[in-house]
Protein backbone atom coordinates (compact mmCIF):
# COMPACT_ATOMS: atom_id res chain seq x y z
CA UNK A 1 0.00 0.00 0.00
CA UNK A 2 1.44 3.36 -0.95
CA UNK A 3 1.33 6.53 1.14
CA UNK A 4 -1.50 8.10 -0.87
CA UNK A 5 -3.83 5.15 -0.17
CA UNK A 6 -2.88 5.13 3.51
CA UNK A 7 -3.72 8.81 3.95
CA UNK A 8 -7.03 8.48 2.06
CA UNK A 9 -8.32 5.67 4.29
CA UNK A 10 -11.28 6.50 6.54
CA UNK A 11 -9.75 4.80 9.56
CA UNK A 12 -6.10 4.42 10.50
CA UNK A 13 -4.89 1.44 12.42
CA UNK A 14 -2.26 2.28 15.06
CA UNK A 15 0.65 1.50 12.78
CA UNK A 16 4.15 2.63 12.09
CA UNK A 17 2.84 5.84 10.49
CA UNK A 18 -0.21 7.10 12.36
CA UNK A 19 -1.63 6.79 15.89
CA UNK A 20 -4.40 9.36 15.58
CA UNK A 21 -6.70 10.01 12.63
CA UNK A 22 -5.36 13.05 10.85
CA UNK A 23 -7.60 15.33 8.80
CA UNK A 24 -5.97 17.41 6.11
CA UNK A 25 -7.14 20.24 3.95
CA UNK A 26 -8.48 18.94 0.66
CA UNK A 27 -5.39 18.58 -1.51
CA UNK A 28 -2.78 18.02 1.18
CA UNK A 29 -0.66 15.53 -0.75
CA UNK A 30 -0.86 17.53 -3.99
CA UNK A 31 0.15 20.67 -2.13
CA UNK A 32 3.17 18.94 -0.57
CA UNK A 33 4.19 17.45 -3.93
CA UNK A 34 4.10 20.83 -5.66
CA UNK A 35 5.70 22.94 -2.96
CA UNK A 36 8.39 20.49 -1.83
CA UNK A 37 10.24 20.96 -5.14
CA UNK A 38 10.17 24.73 -4.58
CA UNK A 39 11.78 24.44 -1.14
CA UNK A 40 15.53 25.12 -1.57
CA UNK A 41 16.28 23.00 1.49
CA UNK A 42 15.04 19.80 -0.19
CA UNK A 43 15.53 20.60 -3.88
CA UNK A 44 19.07 19.20 -4.10
CA UNK A 45 18.04 16.00 -2.29
CA UNK A 46 15.06 15.54 -4.61
CA UNK A 47 17.23 16.14 -7.70
CA UNK A 48 19.80 13.60 -6.53
CA UNK A 49 17.12 11.00 -5.82
CA UNK A 50 15.46 11.74 -9.18
CA UNK A 51 18.75 10.88 -10.92
CA UNK A 52 18.91 7.56 -9.07
CA UNK A 53 21.62 8.59 -6.63
CA UNK A 54 21.57 7.25 -3.08
CA UNK A 55 21.06 9.82 -0.33
CA UNK A 56 21.45 8.48 3.22
CA UNK A 57 18.11 7.76 4.94
CA UNK A 58 16.09 9.57 2.22
CA UNK A 59 14.04 7.99 -0.50
CA UNK A 60 11.47 9.10 -3.03
CA UNK A 61 8.17 7.21 -2.97
CA UNK A 62 7.81 6.02 -6.58
CA UNK A 63 4.01 6.28 -6.78
CA UNK A 64 3.39 9.56 -4.95
CA UNK A 65 6.76 11.29 -5.59
CA UNK A 66 6.91 12.29 -1.92
CA UNK A 67 10.21 12.63 -0.11
CA UNK A 68 10.53 10.32 2.89
CA UNK A 69 13.14 10.28 5.62
CA UNK A 70 13.12 6.67 6.79
CA UNK A 71 9.34 6.25 7.37
CA UNK A 72 8.54 9.93 7.86
CA UNK A 73 7.02 12.23 5.27
CA UNK A 74 9.26 15.26 4.77
CA UNK A 75 7.29 18.47 5.17
CA UNK A 76 8.63 21.71 3.74
CA UNK A 77 9.11 24.82 5.81
CA UNK A 78 5.53 26.04 5.32
CA UNK A 79 3.74 27.07 8.55
CA UNK A 80 0.32 26.34 7.01
CA UNK A 81 1.14 22.65 6.61
CA UNK A 82 2.93 22.39 9.94
CA UNK A 83 0.05 24.14 11.73
CA UNK A 84 -2.50 21.86 10.07
CA UNK A 85 -0.58 18.79 11.25
CA UNK A 86 -0.33 20.11 14.81
CA UNK A 87 -3.98 21.14 14.95
CA UNK A 88 -4.97 17.61 14.04
CA UNK A 89 -2.49 15.81 16.28
CA UNK A 90 -2.59 18.11 19.33
CA UNK A 91 -5.98 19.87 19.29
CA UNK A 92 -8.00 16.85 18.18
CA UNK A 93 -10.45 15.47 20.77
CA UNK A 94 -8.84 12.06 20.20
CA UNK A 95 -5.41 13.42 21.07
CA UNK A 96 -6.61 15.34 24.12
CA UNK A 97 -4.09 18.23 24.07
CA UNK A 98 -1.04 16.17 25.06
CA UNK A 99 2.16 17.75 26.34
CA UNK A 100 5.21 18.67 24.31
CA UNK A 101 6.88 15.25 24.42
CA UNK A 102 3.77 13.29 23.48
CA UNK A 103 2.85 15.73 20.71
CA UNK A 104 6.41 15.50 19.37
CA UNK A 105 6.15 11.69 19.44
CA UNK A 106 2.79 11.76 17.61
CA UNK A 107 4.11 14.07 14.90
CA UNK A 108 7.45 12.26 14.68
CA UNK A 109 5.77 8.94 13.81
CA UNK A 110 4.72 10.27 10.43
CA UNK A 111 6.30 13.64 9.65
CA UNK A 112 9.60 15.46 9.74
CA UNK A 113 10.68 19.03 9.04
CA UNK A 114 13.59 21.18 10.10
CA UNK A 115 12.92 23.05 13.34
CA UNK A 116 10.07 20.67 14.20
CA UNK A 117 10.92 20.34 17.90
CA UNK A 118 10.99 24.11 18.50
CA UNK A 119 7.80 24.63 16.45
CA UNK A 120 5.96 22.01 18.53
CA UNK A 121 7.28 23.40 21.83
CA UNK A 122 6.10 26.90 20.88
CA UNK A 123 2.70 25.62 19.73
CA UNK A 124 2.02 23.50 22.83
CA UNK A 125 3.21 26.17 25.28
CA UNK A 126 0.80 28.65 23.63
CA UNK A 127 -2.13 26.21 23.84
CA UNK A 128 -4.61 27.54 26.42
CA UNK A 129 -6.43 24.21 26.90
CA UNK A 130 -3.14 22.43 27.59
CA UNK A 131 -2.13 25.14 30.09
CA UNK A 132 -5.45 24.82 31.93
CA UNK A 133 -5.38 21.01 32.05
CA UNK A 134 -1.75 20.34 32.92
CA UNK A 135 -0.80 19.39 36.46
CA UNK A 136 0.63 22.02 38.77
CA UNK A 137 4.16 21.16 39.87
CA UNK A 138 4.89 23.66 42.63
CA UNK A 139 4.89 23.55 46.41
CA UNK A 140 1.65 24.17 48.22
CA UNK A 141 0.99 27.75 49.18
CA UNK A 142 1.61 28.74 52.80
CA UNK A 143 -1.10 29.08 55.42
CA UNK A 144 -3.16 32.23 55.34
CA UNK A 145 -2.94 34.43 58.43
CA UNK A 146 -6.19 36.24 59.18
CA UNK A 147 -6.14 39.87 60.26
CA UNK A 148 -7.11 40.66 63.85
CA UNK A 149 -10.73 41.62 64.39
CA UNK A 150 -10.92 45.44 64.50
CA UNK A 151 -12.66 47.35 67.31
CA UNK A 152 -14.42 49.75 64.94
CA UNK A 153 -14.97 50.06 61.14
CA UNK A 154 -12.20 51.22 58.79
CA UNK A 155 -9.34 50.63 61.24
CA UNK A 156 -7.88 47.92 59.03
CA UNK A 157 -8.09 47.83 55.27
CA UNK A 158 -6.68 44.91 53.29
CA UNK A 159 -6.39 44.12 49.60
CA UNK A 160 -5.46 40.86 47.92
CA UNK A 161 -4.00 40.74 44.43
CA UNK A 162 -4.57 37.49 42.56
CA UNK A 163 -2.34 37.50 39.49
CA UNK A 164 -1.35 35.26 36.58
CA UNK A 165 -4.85 33.80 36.26
CA UNK A 166 -6.15 32.50 32.92
CA UNK A 167 -7.31 35.36 30.72
CA UNK A 168 -10.92 36.44 31.16
CA UNK A 169 -12.15 39.41 29.12
CA UNK A 170 -8.48 40.31 28.44
CA UNK A 171 -7.61 40.47 32.18
CA UNK A 172 -5.45 38.07 34.19
CA UNK A 173 -5.58 39.68 37.67
CA UNK A 174 -8.18 40.12 40.41
CA UNK A 175 -8.22 42.68 43.22
CA UNK A 176 -10.25 41.51 46.21
PDB file of C-alpha atoms in Angstrom:
ATOM      1  CA  UNK A   1       0.000   0.000   0.000  1.00  0.00           C
ATOM      2  CA  UNK A   2       1.444   3.362  -0.946  1.00  0.00           C
ATOM      3  CA  UNK A   3       1.333   6.528   1.137  1.00  0.00           C
ATOM      4  CA  UNK A   4      -1.505   8.099  -0.875  1.00  0.00           C
ATOM      5  CA  UNK A   5      -3.833   5.151  -0.168  1.00  0.00           C
ATOM      6  CA  UNK A   6      -2.878   5.126   3.507  1.00  0.00           C
ATOM      7  CA  UNK A   7      -3.720   8.806   3.954  1.00  0.00           C
ATOM      8  CA  UNK A   8      -7.033   8.477   2.062  1.00  0.00           C
ATOM      9  CA  UNK A   9      -8.321   5.666   4.292  1.00  0.00           C
ATOM     10  CA  UNK A  10     -11.277   6.500   6.541  1.00  0.00           C
ATOM     11  CA  UNK A  11      -9.751   4.803   9.556  1.00  0.00           C
ATOM     12  CA  UNK A  12      -6.103   4.423  10.497  1.00  0.00           C
ATOM     13  CA  UNK A  13      -4.886   1.438  12.417  1.00  0.00           C
ATOM     14  CA  UNK A  14      -2.259   2.280  15.057  1.00  0.00           C
ATOM     15  CA  UNK A  15       0.646   1.495  12.782  1.00  0.00           C
ATOM     16  CA  UNK A  16       4.154   2.633  12.086  1.00  0.00           C
ATOM     17  CA  UNK A  17       2.841   5.838  10.492  1.00  0.00           C
ATOM     18  CA  UNK A  18      -0.206   7.100  12.360  1.00  0.00           C
ATOM     19  CA  UNK A  19      -1.625   6.791  15.888  1.00  0.00           C
ATOM     20  CA  UNK A  20      -4.405   9.363  15.578  1.00  0.00           C
ATOM     21  CA  UNK A  21      -6.698  10.010  12.631  1.00  0.00           C
ATOM     22  CA  UNK A  22      -5.358  13.054  10.849  1.00  0.00           C
ATOM     23  CA  UNK A  23      -7.599  15.327   8.802  1.00  0.00           C
ATOM     24  CA  UNK A  24      -5.972  17.407   6.114  1.00  0.00           C
ATOM     25  CA  UNK A  25      -7.142  20.237   3.953  1.00  0.00           C
ATOM     26  CA  UNK A  26      -8.484  18.939   0.662  1.00  0.00           C
ATOM     27  CA  UNK A  27      -5.387  18.584  -1.505  1.00  0.00           C
ATOM     28  CA  UNK A  28      -2.780  18.018   1.185  1.00  0.00           C
ATOM     29  CA  UNK A  29      -0.659  15.527  -0.751  1.00  0.00           C
ATOM     30  CA  UNK A  30      -0.860  17.525  -3.990  1.00  0.00           C
ATOM     31  CA  UNK A  31       0.153  20.673  -2.134  1.00  0.00           C
ATOM     32  CA  UNK A  32       3.173  18.937  -0.569  1.00  0.00           C
ATOM     33  CA  UNK A  33       4.192  17.446  -3.927  1.00  0.00           C
ATOM     34  CA  UNK A  34       4.097  20.829  -5.659  1.00  0.00           C
ATOM     35  CA  UNK A  35       5.703  22.937  -2.962  1.00  0.00           C
ATOM     36  CA  UNK A  36       8.385  20.486  -1.832  1.00  0.00           C
ATOM     37  CA  UNK A  37      10.242  20.960  -5.136  1.00  0.00           C
ATOM     38  CA  UNK A  38      10.175  24.727  -4.576  1.00  0.00           C
ATOM     39  CA  UNK A  39      11.779  24.442  -1.136  1.00  0.00           C
ATOM     40  CA  UNK A  40      15.532  25.116  -1.573  1.00  0.00           C
ATOM     41  CA  UNK A  41      16.284  22.997   1.491  1.00  0.00           C
ATOM     42  CA  UNK A  42      15.041  19.796  -0.186  1.00  0.00           C
ATOM     43  CA  UNK A  43      15.528  20.600  -3.882  1.00  0.00           C
ATOM     44  CA  UNK A  44      19.074  19.195  -4.103  1.00  0.00           C
ATOM     45  CA  UNK A  45      18.039  15.997  -2.285  1.00  0.00           C
ATOM     46  CA  UNK A  46      15.064  15.544  -4.611  1.00  0.00           C
ATOM     47  CA  UNK A  47      17.226  16.143  -7.704  1.00  0.00           C
ATOM     48  CA  UNK A  48      19.802  13.595  -6.533  1.00  0.00           C
ATOM     49  CA  UNK A  49      17.122  10.996  -5.816  1.00  0.00           C
ATOM     50  CA  UNK A  50      15.464  11.735  -9.179  1.00  0.00           C
ATOM     51  CA  UNK A  51      18.752  10.884 -10.919  1.00  0.00           C
ATOM     52  CA  UNK A  52      18.905   7.564  -9.065  1.00  0.00           C
ATOM     53  CA  UNK A  53      21.619   8.589  -6.628  1.00  0.00           C
ATOM     54  CA  UNK A  54      21.572   7.245  -3.084  1.00  0.00           C
ATOM     55  CA  UNK A  55      21.060   9.824  -0.330  1.00  0.00           C
ATOM     56  CA  UNK A  56      21.454   8.482   3.217  1.00  0.00           C
ATOM     57  CA  UNK A  57      18.107   7.757   4.937  1.00  0.00           C
ATOM     58  CA  UNK A  58      16.087   9.573   2.222  1.00  0.00           C
ATOM     59  CA  UNK A  59      14.044   7.988  -0.503  1.00  0.00           C
ATOM     60  CA  UNK A  60      11.473   9.101  -3.032  1.00  0.00           C
ATOM     61  CA  UNK A  61       8.175   7.213  -2.970  1.00  0.00           C
ATOM     62  CA  UNK A  62       7.806   6.019  -6.583  1.00  0.00           C
ATOM     63  CA  UNK A  63       4.010   6.282  -6.779  1.00  0.00           C
ATOM     64  CA  UNK A  64       3.392   9.564  -4.954  1.00  0.00           C
ATOM     65  CA  UNK A  65       6.761  11.286  -5.589  1.00  0.00           C
ATOM     66  CA  UNK A  66       6.909  12.291  -1.917  1.00  0.00           C
ATOM     67  CA  UNK A  67      10.211  12.633  -0.106  1.00  0.00           C
ATOM     68  CA  UNK A  68      10.534  10.315   2.887  1.00  0.00           C
ATOM     69  CA  UNK A  69      13.137  10.279   5.621  1.00  0.00           C
ATOM     70  CA  UNK A  70      13.119   6.666   6.793  1.00  0.00           C
ATOM     71  CA  UNK A  71       9.339   6.251   7.369  1.00  0.00           C
ATOM     72  CA  UNK A  72       8.539   9.932   7.863  1.00  0.00           C
ATOM     73  CA  UNK A  73       7.017  12.234   5.266  1.00  0.00           C
ATOM     74  CA  UNK A  74       9.264  15.260   4.767  1.00  0.00           C
ATOM     75  CA  UNK A  75       7.289  18.472   5.173  1.00  0.00           C
ATOM     76  CA  UNK A  76       8.635  21.706   3.741  1.00  0.00           C
ATOM     77  CA  UNK A  77       9.109  24.823   5.806  1.00  0.00           C
ATOM     78  CA  UNK A  78       5.525  26.039   5.323  1.00  0.00           C
ATOM     79  CA  UNK A  79       3.743  27.065   8.552  1.00  0.00           C
ATOM     80  CA  UNK A  80       0.318  26.338   7.007  1.00  0.00           C
ATOM     81  CA  UNK A  81       1.142  22.653   6.607  1.00  0.00           C
ATOM     82  CA  UNK A  82       2.928  22.391   9.943  1.00  0.00           C
ATOM     83  CA  UNK A  83       0.054  24.137  11.730  1.00  0.00           C
ATOM     84  CA  UNK A  84      -2.499  21.859  10.073  1.00  0.00           C
ATOM     85  CA  UNK A  85      -0.583  18.794  11.249  1.00  0.00           C
ATOM     86  CA  UNK A  86      -0.331  20.106  14.808  1.00  0.00           C
ATOM     87  CA  UNK A  87      -3.977  21.144  14.951  1.00  0.00           C
ATOM     88  CA  UNK A  88      -4.966  17.607  14.044  1.00  0.00           C
ATOM     89  CA  UNK A  89      -2.486  15.805  16.284  1.00  0.00           C
ATOM     90  CA  UNK A  90      -2.591  18.111  19.331  1.00  0.00           C
ATOM     91  CA  UNK A  91      -5.980  19.868  19.287  1.00  0.00           C
ATOM     92  CA  UNK A  92      -8.002  16.854  18.180  1.00  0.00           C
ATOM     93  CA  UNK A  93     -10.452  15.468  20.774  1.00  0.00           C
ATOM     94  CA  UNK A  94      -8.843  12.058  20.201  1.00  0.00           C
ATOM     95  CA  UNK A  95      -5.408  13.421  21.066  1.00  0.00           C
ATOM     96  CA  UNK A  96      -6.614  15.344  24.120  1.00  0.00           C
ATOM     97  CA  UNK A  97      -4.093  18.230  24.071  1.00  0.00           C
ATOM     98  CA  UNK A  98      -1.039  16.166  25.055  1.00  0.00           C
ATOM     99  CA  UNK A  99       2.158  17.747  26.342  1.00  0.00           C
ATOM    100  CA  UNK A 100       5.210  18.666  24.312  1.00  0.00           C
ATOM    101  CA  UNK A 101       6.880  15.249  24.424  1.00  0.00           C
ATOM    102  CA  UNK A 102       3.767  13.286  23.483  1.00  0.00           C
ATOM    103  CA  UNK A 103       2.855  15.733  20.708  1.00  0.00           C
ATOM    104  CA  UNK A 104       6.407  15.495  19.374  1.00  0.00           C
ATOM    105  CA  UNK A 105       6.146  11.691  19.442  1.00  0.00           C
ATOM    106  CA  UNK A 106       2.792  11.757  17.608  1.00  0.00           C
ATOM    107  CA  UNK A 107       4.106  14.074  14.900  1.00  0.00           C
ATOM    108  CA  UNK A 108       7.446  12.256  14.677  1.00  0.00           C
ATOM    109  CA  UNK A 109       5.768   8.944  13.809  1.00  0.00           C
ATOM    110  CA  UNK A 110       4.716  10.267  10.426  1.00  0.00           C
ATOM    111  CA  UNK A 111       6.301  13.637   9.655  1.00  0.00           C
ATOM    112  CA  UNK A 112       9.601  15.460   9.740  1.00  0.00           C
ATOM    113  CA  UNK A 113      10.679  19.028   9.042  1.00  0.00           C
ATOM    114  CA  UNK A 114      13.593  21.182  10.103  1.00  0.00           C
ATOM    115  CA  UNK A 115      12.921  23.050  13.345  1.00  0.00           C
ATOM    116  CA  UNK A 116      10.073  20.667  14.197  1.00  0.00           C
ATOM    117  CA  UNK A 117      10.922  20.344  17.902  1.00  0.00           C
ATOM    118  CA  UNK A 118      10.988  24.107  18.495  1.00  0.00           C
ATOM    119  CA  UNK A 119       7.805  24.626  16.448  1.00  0.00           C
ATOM    120  CA  UNK A 120       5.962  22.012  18.533  1.00  0.00           C
ATOM    121  CA  UNK A 121       7.280  23.402  21.833  1.00  0.00           C
ATOM    122  CA  UNK A 122       6.099  26.900  20.880  1.00  0.00           C
ATOM    123  CA  UNK A 123       2.702  25.618  19.734  1.00  0.00           C
ATOM    124  CA  UNK A 124       2.021  23.503  22.829  1.00  0.00           C
ATOM    125  CA  UNK A 125       3.210  26.166  25.277  1.00  0.00           C
ATOM    126  CA  UNK A 126       0.801  28.654  23.627  1.00  0.00           C
ATOM    127  CA  UNK A 127      -2.127  26.214  23.845  1.00  0.00           C
ATOM    128  CA  UNK A 128      -4.610  27.538  26.417  1.00  0.00           C
ATOM    129  CA  UNK A 129      -6.426  24.210  26.900  1.00  0.00           C
ATOM    130  CA  UNK A 130      -3.141  22.434  27.594  1.00  0.00           C
ATOM    131  CA  UNK A 131      -2.131  25.136  30.094  1.00  0.00           C
ATOM    132  CA  UNK A 132      -5.451  24.816  31.929  1.00  0.00           C
ATOM    133  CA  UNK A 133      -5.380  21.010  32.049  1.00  0.00           C
ATOM    134  CA  UNK A 134      -1.754  20.342  32.916  1.00  0.00           C
ATOM    135  CA  UNK A 135      -0.799  19.392  36.456  1.00  0.00           C
ATOM    136  CA  UNK A 136       0.627  22.015  38.774  1.00  0.00           C
ATOM    137  CA  UNK A 137       4.164  21.164  39.875  1.00  0.00           C
ATOM    138  CA  UNK A 138       4.890  23.660  42.633  1.00  0.00           C
ATOM    139  CA  UNK A 139       4.891  23.550  46.408  1.00  0.00           C
ATOM    140  CA  UNK A 140       1.651  24.170  48.225  1.00  0.00           C
ATOM    141  CA  UNK A 141       0.988  27.746  49.180  1.00  0.00           C
ATOM    142  CA  UNK A 142       1.605  28.744  52.797  1.00  0.00           C
ATOM    143  CA  UNK A 143      -1.096  29.079  55.419  1.00  0.00           C
ATOM    144  CA  UNK A 144      -3.159  32.225  55.338  1.00  0.00           C
ATOM    145  CA  UNK A 145      -2.945  34.429  58.429  1.00  0.00           C
ATOM    146  CA  UNK A 146      -6.188  36.244  59.185  1.00  0.00           C
ATOM    147  CA  UNK A 147      -6.138  39.874  60.261  1.00  0.00           C
ATOM    148  CA  UNK A 148      -7.107  40.656  63.851  1.00  0.00           C
ATOM    149  CA  UNK A 149     -10.730  41.620  64.392  1.00  0.00           C
ATOM    150  CA  UNK A 150     -10.918  45.442  64.495  1.00  0.00           C
ATOM    151  CA  UNK A 151     -12.658  47.353  67.309  1.00  0.00           C
ATOM    152  CA  UNK A 152     -14.420  49.750  64.936  1.00  0.00           C
ATOM    153  CA  UNK A 153     -14.967  50.063  61.144  1.00  0.00           C
ATOM    154  CA  UNK A 154     -12.200  51.216  58.794  1.00  0.00           C
ATOM    155  CA  UNK A 155      -9.335  50.633  61.244  1.00  0.00           C
ATOM    156  CA  UNK A 156      -7.882  47.921  59.025  1.00  0.00           C
ATOM    157  CA  UNK A 157      -8.091  47.830  55.275  1.00  0.00           C
ATOM    158  CA  UNK A 158      -6.679  44.908  53.290  1.00  0.00           C
ATOM    159  CA  UNK A 159      -6.386  44.118  49.597  1.00  0.00           C
ATOM    160  CA  UNK A 160      -5.458  40.861  47.923  1.00  0.00           C
ATOM    161  CA  UNK A 161      -4.002  40.745  44.431  1.00  0.00           C
ATOM    162  CA  UNK A 162      -4.567  37.494  42.561  1.00  0.00           C
ATOM    163  CA  UNK A 163      -2.342  37.502  39.492  1.00  0.00           C
ATOM    164  CA  UNK A 164      -1.353  35.264  36.580  1.00  0.00           C
ATOM    165  CA  UNK A 165      -4.851  33.800  36.259  1.00  0.00           C
ATOM    166  CA  UNK A 166      -6.146  32.501  32.920  1.00  0.00           C
ATOM    167  CA  UNK A 167      -7.314  35.365  30.715  1.00  0.00           C
ATOM    168  CA  UNK A 168     -10.922  36.437  31.161  1.00  0.00           C
ATOM    169  CA  UNK A 169     -12.147  39.409  29.118  1.00  0.00           C
ATOM    170  CA  UNK A 170      -8.476  40.309  28.441  1.00  0.00           C
ATOM    171  CA  UNK A 171      -7.611  40.472  32.181  1.00  0.00           C
ATOM    172  CA  UNK A 172      -5.447  38.074  34.189  1.00  0.00           C
ATOM    173  CA  UNK A 173      -5.582  39.681  37.666  1.00  0.00           C
ATOM    174  CA  UNK A 174      -8.176  40.118  40.414  1.00  0.00           C
ATOM    175  CA  UNK A 175      -8.224  42.680  43.225  1.00  0.00           C
ATOM    176  CA  UNK A 176     -10.249  41.514  46.208  1.00  0.00           C
TER     177      UNK A 176
END
